[in-house]
CSV table of C-alpha atoms and ligand atoms in Angstrom, one decimal:
chain,number,residue,atom,x,y,z
A,1,UNK,CA,149.5,118.3,-54.3
A,2,UNK,CA,150.7,116.5,-51.3
A,3,UNK,CA,153.3,118.2,-49.1
A,4,UNK,CA,156.7,116.3,-49.2
A,5,UNK,CA,157.3,114.1,-46.4
A,6,UNK,CA,160.1,115.7,-43.9
A,7,UNK,CA,163.1,113.5,-44.1
A,8,UNK,CA,164.4,112.2,-40.6
A,9,UNK,CA,167.2,113.8,-38.9
A,10,UNK,CA,170.5,112.0,-39.6
A,11,UNK,CA,173.0,111.5,-36.7
A,12,UNK,CA,176.5,110.0,-36.7
A,13,UNK,CA,177.6,108.7,-33.4
A,14,UNK,CA,181.3,108.1,-33.4
A,15,UNK,CA,181.5,105.3,-30.8
A,16,UNK,CA,179.2,102.9,-29.1
A,17,UNK,CA,177.6,104.5,-26.3
A,18,UNK,CA,174.7,103.4,-23.6
A,19,UNK,CA,171.9,101.4,-25.4
A,20,UNK,CA,169.2,103.3,-23.7
A,21,UNK,CA,170.7,106.7,-25.0
A,22,UNK,CA,171.2,105.3,-28.5
A,23,UNK,CA,167.5,104.0,-28.5
A,24,UNK,CA,166.1,107.4,-27.4
A,25,UNK,CA,168.0,109.1,-30.1
A,26,UNK,CA,166.8,106.3,-32.7
A,27,UNK,CA,163.3,107.3,-31.9
A,28,UNK,CA,163.9,110.9,-33.4
A,29,UNK,CA,166.7,110.2,-36.0
A,30,UNK,CA,168.2,107.9,-38.4
A,31,UNK,CA,171.3,107.0,-36.4
A,32,UNK,CA,174.5,105.8,-38.1
A,33,UNK,CA,176.8,104.2,-35.4
A,34,UNK,CA,180.5,103.8,-35.7
A,35,UNK,CA,180.4,100.4,-34.0
A,36,UNK,CA,184.0,100.0,-33.1
A,37,UNK,CA,185.9,101.1,-29.9
A,38,UNK,CA,188.7,102.5,-32.0
A,39,UNK,CA,188.0,105.9,-33.4
A,40,UNK,CA,186.9,106.6,-36.9
A,41,UNK,CA,189.9,107.6,-39.1
A,42,UNK,CA,189.8,111.2,-40.3
A,43,UNK,CA,188.5,110.2,-43.8
A,44,UNK,CA,185.6,108.0,-42.5
A,45,UNK,CA,184.6,110.9,-40.0
A,46,UNK,CA,184.6,113.4,-43.0
A,47,UNK,CA,182.6,111.0,-45.0
A,48,UNK,CA,180.0,109.8,-42.5
A,49,UNK,CA,179.4,113.4,-41.2
A,50,UNK,CA,178.8,114.8,-44.6
A,51,UNK,CA,175.2,114.4,-44.9
A,52,UNK,CA,174.4,114.5,-41.1
A,53,UNK,CA,172.5,117.0,-39.0
A,54,UNK,CA,174.2,116.1,-35.8
A,55,UNK,CA,177.3,114.4,-34.7
A,56,UNK,CA,177.9,112.7,-31.2
A,57,UNK,CA,181.7,112.8,-30.6
A,58,UNK,CA,184.3,111.8,-28.2
A,59,UNK,CA,187.3,113.7,-26.9
A,60,UNK,CA,189.4,111.8,-29.6
A,61,UNK,CA,187.4,113.1,-32.5
A,62,UNK,CA,189.0,116.4,-33.9
A,63,UNK,CA,186.3,118.6,-35.1
A,64,UNK,CA,187.8,121.6,-37.0
A,65,UNK,CA,187.1,124.1,-39.5
A,66,UNK,CA,188.0,121.9,-42.6
A,67,UNK,CA,185.7,119.2,-41.4
A,68,UNK,CA,182.8,121.6,-40.6
A,69,UNK,CA,183.0,123.0,-44.2
A,70,UNK,CA,182.3,119.5,-45.4
A,71,UNK,CA,179.2,119.0,-43.4
A,72,UNK,CA,176.9,121.8,-44.6
A,73,UNK,CA,173.7,120.3,-43.1
A,74,UNK,CA,175.3,119.9,-39.6
A,75,UNK,CA,173.6,121.9,-36.9
A,76,UNK,CA,175.0,120.4,-33.6
A,77,UNK,CA,178.2,118.6,-32.4
A,78,UNK,CA,177.4,116.9,-29.1
A,79,UNK,CA,180.7,115.9,-27.3
A,80,UNK,CA,180.6,113.1,-24.8
A,81,UNK,CA,182.8,115.1,-22.4
A,82,UNK,CA,183.1,118.1,-20.5
A,83,UNK,CA,186.4,119.2,-22.2
A,84,UNK,CA,186.1,120.8,-25.6
A,85,UNK,CA,189.7,121.0,-26.7
A,86,UNK,CA,188.9,118.6,-29.5
A,87,UNK,CA,186.6,121.1,-31.0
A,88,UNK,CA,187.3,124.4,-32.9
A,89,UNK,CA,184.4,126.4,-31.0
A,90,UNK,CA,185.0,129.4,-33.0
A,91,UNK,CA,184.7,127.7,-36.3
A,92,UNK,CA,181.6,125.8,-35.2
A,93,UNK,CA,180.1,129.2,-34.1
A,94,UNK,CA,180.9,130.8,-37.5
A,95,UNK,CA,179.3,127.7,-39.2
A,96,UNK,CA,176.2,128.0,-37.1
A,97,UNK,CA,176.8,124.8,-35.5
A,98,UNK,CA,176.0,124.4,-31.9
A,99,UNK,CA,178.3,122.6,-29.5
A,100,UNK,CA,177.0,120.6,-26.7
A,101,UNK,CA,179.0,118.9,-23.7
A,102,UNK,CA,178.3,117.0,-20.7
A,103,UNK,CA,179.5,118.9,-17.5
A,104,UNK,CA,178.3,118.3,-14.0
A,105,UNK,CA,177.3,114.6,-14.3
A,106,UNK,CA,180.8,113.6,-14.2
A,107,UNK,CA,182.2,115.8,-11.6
A,108,UNK,CA,182.2,113.4,-8.7
A,109,UNK,CA,183.3,110.6,-10.6
A,110,UNK,CA,186.6,112.5,-12.0
A,111,UNK,CA,187.2,113.9,-8.6
A,112,UNK,CA,187.2,110.4,-7.1
A,113,UNK,CA,189.8,109.2,-9.7
A,114,UNK,CA,191.8,112.2,-8.7
A,115,UNK,CA,191.8,111.1,-5.0
A,116,UNK,CA,192.6,107.5,-6.0
A,117,UNK,CA,195.6,108.5,-8.1
A,118,UNK,CA,196.8,110.7,-5.1
A,119,UNK,CA,196.4,107.8,-2.7
A,120,UNK,CA,198.0,105.4,-5.3
A,121,UNK,CA,201.1,107.7,-5.8
A,122,UNK,CA,201.4,108.7,-2.1
A,123,UNK,CA,201.2,105.0,-0.8
A,124,UNK,CA,202.8,103.4,-3.7
A,125,UNK,CA,199.9,101.1,-4.3
A,126,UNK,CA,200.6,100.1,-7.8
A,127,UNK,CA,204.3,99.8,-7.2
A,128,UNK,CA,203.6,97.5,-4.0
A,129,UNK,CA,201.1,95.4,-6.1
A,130,UNK,CA,203.9,94.8,-8.8
A,131,UNK,CA,206.2,93.9,-6.0
A,132,UNK,CA,204.0,91.2,-4.7
A,133,UNK,CA,203.2,89.9,-8.1
A,134,UNK,CA,206.8,89.6,-8.9
A,135,UNK,CA,207.1,87.1,-5.8
A,136,UNK,CA,209.4,89.7,-3.9
A,137,UNK,CA,207.4,89.8,-0.8
A,138,UNK,CA,209.4,87.8,1.7
A,139,UNK,CA,208.7,89.3,5.1
A,140,UNK,CA,207.2,92.4,6.9
A,141,UNK,CA,209.9,94.9,7.5
A,142,UNK,CA,209.7,98.3,9.2
A,143,UNK,CA,210.9,100.1,5.9
A,144,UNK,CA,209.1,98.2,3.2
A,145,UNK,CA,207.3,100.4,0.7
A,146,UNK,CA,207.3,103.6,2.8
A,147,UNK,CA,205.0,106.2,1.3
A,148,UNK,CA,203.6,109.7,2.1
A,149,UNK,CA,200.5,110.7,4.2
A,150,UNK,CA,197.8,112.8,2.8
A,151,UNK,CA,196.8,113.9,6.2
A,152,UNK,CA,198.6,117.0,7.2
A,153,UNK,CA,199.9,117.6,3.7
A,154,UNK,CA,199.1,120.6,1.5
A,155,UNK,CA,197.3,120.0,-1.8
A,156,UNK,CA,197.5,122.6,-4.5
A,157,UNK,CA,194.7,122.6,-7.0
A,158,UNK,CA,195.3,124.3,-10.3
A,159,UNK,CA,191.9,125.3,-11.9
A,160,UNK,CA,189.0,125.7,-9.4
A,161,UNK,CA,185.9,124.9,-11.5
A,162,UNK,CA,183.4,122.0,-10.5
A,163,UNK,CA,186.0,119.4,-10.6
A,164,UNK,CA,188.8,121.2,-8.8
A,165,UNK,CA,186.2,122.0,-6.0
A,166,UNK,CA,185.0,118.4,-5.7
A,167,UNK,CA,188.7,117.4,-5.4
A,168,UNK,CA,189.1,120.0,-2.7
A,169,UNK,CA,186.1,118.7,-0.7
A,170,UNK,CA,187.3,115.1,-0.7
A,171,UNK,CA,191.0,116.3,0.2
A,172,UNK,CA,189.7,118.3,3.1
A,173,UNK,CA,188.0,115.0,4.4
A,174,UNK,CA,191.4,113.4,4.3
A,175,UNK,CA,192.7,116.1,6.5
A,176,UNK,CA,194.7,118.0,3.9
A,177,UNK,CA,195.2,121.7,3.6
A,178,UNK,CA,194.1,122.8,0.5
A,179,UNK,CA,195.2,125.9,-1.7
A,180,UNK,CA,194.1,126.8,-5.1
A,181,UNK,CA,195.2,128.9,-8.0
A,182,UNK,CA,194.2,129.8,-11.5
A,183,UNK,CA,197.3,129.8,-13.8
A,184,UNK,CA,200.1,131.8,-14.6
A,185,UNK,CA,198.9,133.6,-17.9
A,186,UNK,CA,196.1,135.3,-16.3
A,187,UNK,CA,197.2,135.7,-12.7
A,188,UNK,CA,193.6,136.0,-11.9
A,189,UNK,CA,191.9,133.3,-9.6
A,190,UNK,CA,189.3,131.2,-11.0
A,191,UNK,CA,185.9,132.0,-9.7
A,192,UNK,CA,184.3,129.1,-7.9
A,193,UNK,CA,181.9,127.5,-10.5
A,194,UNK,CA,178.2,127.6,-9.9
A,195,UNK,CA,177.7,124.2,-11.4
A,196,UNK,CA,176.6,121.9,-8.7
A,197,UNK,CA,178.0,118.3,-8.9
A,198,UNK,CA,175.2,115.9,-9.5
A,199,UNK,CA,174.3,114.1,-6.2
A,200,UNK,CA,176.2,116.3,-3.9
A,201,UNK,CA,175.4,119.5,-2.1
A,202,UNK,CA,178.4,121.3,-3.5
A,203,UNK,CA,179.2,123.0,-0.3
A,204,UNK,CA,181.9,125.5,-0.8
A,205,UNK,CA,185.2,123.7,-0.1
A,206,UNK,CA,187.6,124.8,2.6
A,207,UNK,CA,190.3,126.1,0.4
A,208,UNK,CA,192.5,129.2,0.3
A,209,UNK,CA,193.2,131.1,-3.1
A,210,UNK,CA,196.9,131.8,-3.5
A,211,UNK,CA,199.0,133.0,-6.4
A,212,UNK,CA,200.3,130.2,-8.7
A,213,UNK,CA,203.8,130.7,-7.6
A,214,UNK,CA,203.0,130.2,-4.0
A,215,UNK,CA,201.0,127.1,-4.8
A,216,UNK,CA,204.2,125.5,-6.6
A,217,UNK,CA,206.2,126.4,-3.7
A,218,UNK,CA,204.0,125.2,-0.9
A,219,UNK,CA,202.0,122.2,-2.2
A,220,UNK,CA,203.1,118.7,-1.5
A,221,UNK,CA,200.5,117.4,-4.0
A,222,UNK,CA,199.4,119.4,-7.0
A,223,UNK,CA,196.4,118.4,-8.8
A,224,UNK,CA,195.6,119.7,-12.3
A,225,UNK,CA,191.8,120.5,-12.8
A,226,UNK,CA,192.1,123.2,-15.5
A,227,UNK,CA,190.7,122.8,-19.2
A,228,UNK,CA,193.3,122.6,-21.9
A,229,UNK,CA,193.3,126.2,-23.6
A,230,UNK,CA,195.8,128.1,-25.5
A,231,UNK,CA,196.8,129.5,-22.0
A,232,UNK,CA,197.1,126.3,-20.1
A,233,UNK,CA,198.9,124.3,-22.8
A,234,UNK,CA,202.3,123.6,-21.4
A,235,UNK,CA,201.8,125.6,-18.4
A,236,UNK,CA,203.7,123.1,-16.1
A,237,UNK,CA,207.2,123.1,-17.8
A,238,UNK,CA,210.7,123.2,-16.6
A,239,UNK,CA,210.5,126.5,-14.6
A,240,UNK,CA,207.3,125.2,-12.8
A,241,UNK,CA,209.0,122.1,-11.9
A,242,UNK,CA,212.0,123.9,-10.4
A,243,UNK,CA,209.5,126.1,-8.5
A,244,UNK,CA,207.8,123.2,-6.8
A,245,UNK,CA,208.6,121.9,-3.3
A,246,UNK,CA,211.1,119.1,-3.6
A,247,UNK,CA,209.3,115.8,-3.6
A,248,UNK,CA,206.0,117.1,-4.8
A,249,UNK,CA,203.6,114.7,-6.4
A,250,UNK,CA,201.8,115.8,-9.5
A,251,UNK,CA,198.3,114.6,-10.3
A,252,UNK,CA,196.7,115.1,-13.7
A,253,UNK,CA,193.2,114.3,-14.3
A,254,UNK,CA,192.7,117.2,-16.8
A,255,UNK,CA,194.7,117.2,-20.1
A,256,UNK,CA,198.0,115.8,-20.8
A,257,UNK,CA,199.1,118.8,-22.9
A,258,UNK,CA,198.9,121.0,-19.9
A,259,UNK,CA,202.2,119.5,-18.9
A,260,UNK,CA,205.4,119.6,-20.7
A,261,UNK,CA,206.1,116.0,-20.7
A,262,UNK,CA,209.8,116.3,-21.5
A,263,UNK,CA,210.1,118.7,-18.4
A,264,UNK,CA,208.2,116.2,-16.4
A,265,UNK,CA,210.6,113.3,-17.3
A,266,UNK,CA,213.6,115.5,-16.4
A,267,UNK,CA,212.0,116.5,-13.0
A,268,UNK,CA,211.5,112.8,-12.2
A,269,UNK,CA,215.0,111.8,-13.3
A,270,UNK,CA,216.4,114.4,-11.2
A,271,UNK,CA,214.4,113.6,-8.2
A,272,UNK,CA,213.0,117.1,-8.1
A,273,UNK,CA,209.5,115.9,-7.9
A,274,UNK,CA,208.5,112.8,-5.9
A,275,UNK,CA,206.3,111.1,-8.6
A,276,UNK,CA,203.3,111.6,-10.7
A,277,UNK,CA,199.8,110.1,-11.3
A,278,UNK,CA,198.5,110.7,-14.6
A,279,UNK,CA,195.1,109.8,-16.2
A,280,UNK,CA,196.0,111.8,-19.2
A,281,UNK,CA,199.1,112.2,-21.4
A,282,UNK,CA,200.3,114.4,-24.0
A,283,UNK,CA,199.8,111.7,-26.7
A,284,UNK,CA,197.0,109.2,-26.1
A,285,UNK,CA,197.4,106.3,-26.1
A,286,UNK,CA,201.0,106.8,-24.6
A,287,UNK,CA,203.6,105.1,-26.7
A,288,UNK,CA,204.8,101.8,-25.3
A,289,UNK,CA,208.5,103.0,-25.2
A,290,UNK,CA,207.5,106.6,-23.5
A,291,UNK,CA,210.2,107.2,-21.0
A,292,UNK,CA,207.5,107.8,-18.4
A,293,UNK,CA,206.7,104.2,-18.3
A,294,UNK,CA,210.1,103.6,-16.8
A,295,UNK,CA,209.6,105.3,-13.5
A,296,UNK,CA,208.2,103.0,-10.6
A,297,UNK,CA,206.9,106.3,-8.9
A,298,UNK,CA,204.6,107.1,-11.9
A,299,UNK,CA,201.1,105.7,-12.1
A,300,UNK,CA,199.3,106.0,-15.5
A,301,UNK,CA,195.6,105.1,-16.2
A,302,UNK,CA,194.2,105.4,-19.6
A,303,UNK,CA,191.9,108.5,-19.5
A,304,UNK,CA,189.3,107.0,-17.3
A,305,UNK,CA,188.5,110.0,-15.2
A,306,UNK,CA,184.7,109.7,-16.0
A,307,UNK,CA,184.6,106.0,-16.4
A,308,UNK,CA,182.0,104.8,-14.0
A,309,UNK,CA,179.0,102.8,-15.2
A,310,UNK,CA,176.6,105.4,-13.8
A,311,UNK,CA,178.5,108.4,-15.1
A,312,UNK,CA,179.0,107.1,-18.7
A,313,UNK,CA,175.4,106.2,-18.8
A,314,UNK,CA,174.5,109.9,-17.6
A,315,UNK,CA,176.9,111.4,-20.1
A,316,UNK,CA,175.4,109.4,-23.0
A,317,UNK,CA,171.9,110.7,-21.9
A,318,UNK,CA,173.1,114.1,-21.8
A,319,UNK,CA,174.8,114.0,-25.0
A,320,UNK,CA,171.5,113.0,-26.6
A,321,UNK,CA,169.5,115.5,-24.7
A,322,UNK,CA,171.8,118.2,-26.3
A,323,UNK,CA,171.1,116.9,-29.8
A,324,UNK,CA,167.5,116.6,-29.3
A,325,UNK,CA,167.4,120.1,-28.0
A,326,UNK,CA,168.7,121.3,-31.3
A,327,UNK,CA,166.3,119.2,-33.3
A,328,UNK,CA,163.5,120.9,-31.3
A,329,UNK,CA,164.8,124.3,-32.4
A,330,UNK,CA,166.7,125.3,-29.1
A,331,UNK,CA,170.3,125.6,-28.1
A,332,UNK,CA,171.6,122.5,-26.3
A,333,UNK,CA,171.0,122.6,-22.7
A,334,UNK,CA,174.7,122.6,-22.1
A,335,UNK,CA,175.8,124.7,-24.9
A,336,UNK,CA,179.7,125.5,-25.2
A,337,UNK,CA,179.2,128.3,-27.8
A,338,UNK,CA,175.9,130.2,-26.7
A,339,UNK,CA,176.5,133.0,-29.1
A,340,UNK,CA,175.9,130.7,-32.1
A,341,UNK,CA,173.0,131.6,-34.4
A,342,UNK,CA,171.2,128.6,-35.2
A,343,UNK,CA,169.7,128.5,-38.6
A,344,UNK,CA,166.0,127.3,-38.9
A,345,UNK,CA,166.2,123.6,-39.2
A,346,UNK,CA,164.2,123.9,-42.5
A,347,UNK,CA,166.8,126.1,-44.1
A,348,UNK,CA,169.9,123.9,-43.1
A,349,UNK,CA,168.2,120.8,-44.3
A,350,UNK,CA,167.9,122.1,-47.7
A,351,UNK,CA,171.7,122.5,-48.0
B,401,DGY,C1,186.1,115.0,-20.2
B,401,DGY,O1,184.9,114.9,-19.9
B,401,DGY,O2,186.5,115.9,-20.8
B,401,DGY,C2,186.9,113.7,-20.1
B,401,DGY,O3,188.1,113.9,-20.2
B,401,DGY,C3,186.2,112.6,-21.0
B,401,DGY,O4,185.7,111.7,-20.2
């Protein structure tokens, strides 16, 4: 009697990613690609994951307990992101599903966007560009498009992991004084992360830890660099805007839901804060009639923090590595639920 031929692993990839990474995955698995820039609707996601051993997801794919129940063969979810708020980690751990993500490789790129947004908001770059395109540039005048200096200003960083620290290093190079805090709910200070950003020495940034309330009161610019968790959801609300220094500018490259958006609109309308530069919004994409779009002193980009050619390539390779690790019987190299008990692949694949 001949032994049954092992079936190839089956992977669902929810969006086109770098070709080289896809090709590498296809050498070890049967790959089913959702070949569309728009995310698979929920019912397609459920149907396509059902017989899969692995799924490579994006931040906009919600992976929850109900979905995991429908995918008995699944052994790994690999998220093309450092953030994991789209995945129910506890449910995955209970289901014996490892969750991989892509920290480190996107640190510099995301920090660069935070600086780009800070400069854009401070020096009114987007507003000035619109002004020129509208044919309103008639002459040089001493008071045209006056903005704010970064040098000499205080930057308050909320969340001091790898990305927060990378922002701090860059801000210090611009001559900013940098302070940082964790968040109100814990009142503890984030420990500087041990992750070293790719391609950078990762020297300890010159930044001073302060209580959250002091950060709000002293910062001219506030950069949000914390993950979205139950503790950080809505942590920048009406009270926090009131506690901010008048004219402060808010930069968010983390997650939109960390900010209470109605409170942000109110703070902008009243002039309490001087502006905002947001790469993320509570609902993505933002609705075309969202009141935030009415403010000239608000800059909004479409969640492109890690969107450089090099970084998206690295993220795709890492997301594939995380899957191949599990196929080889190991936890993903960047595992978000290290307590997960992986079933031997043979057991799971009989499911
Ligand atoms: C992340 O990595 O969490 C980003 O938001 C997606 O690029």
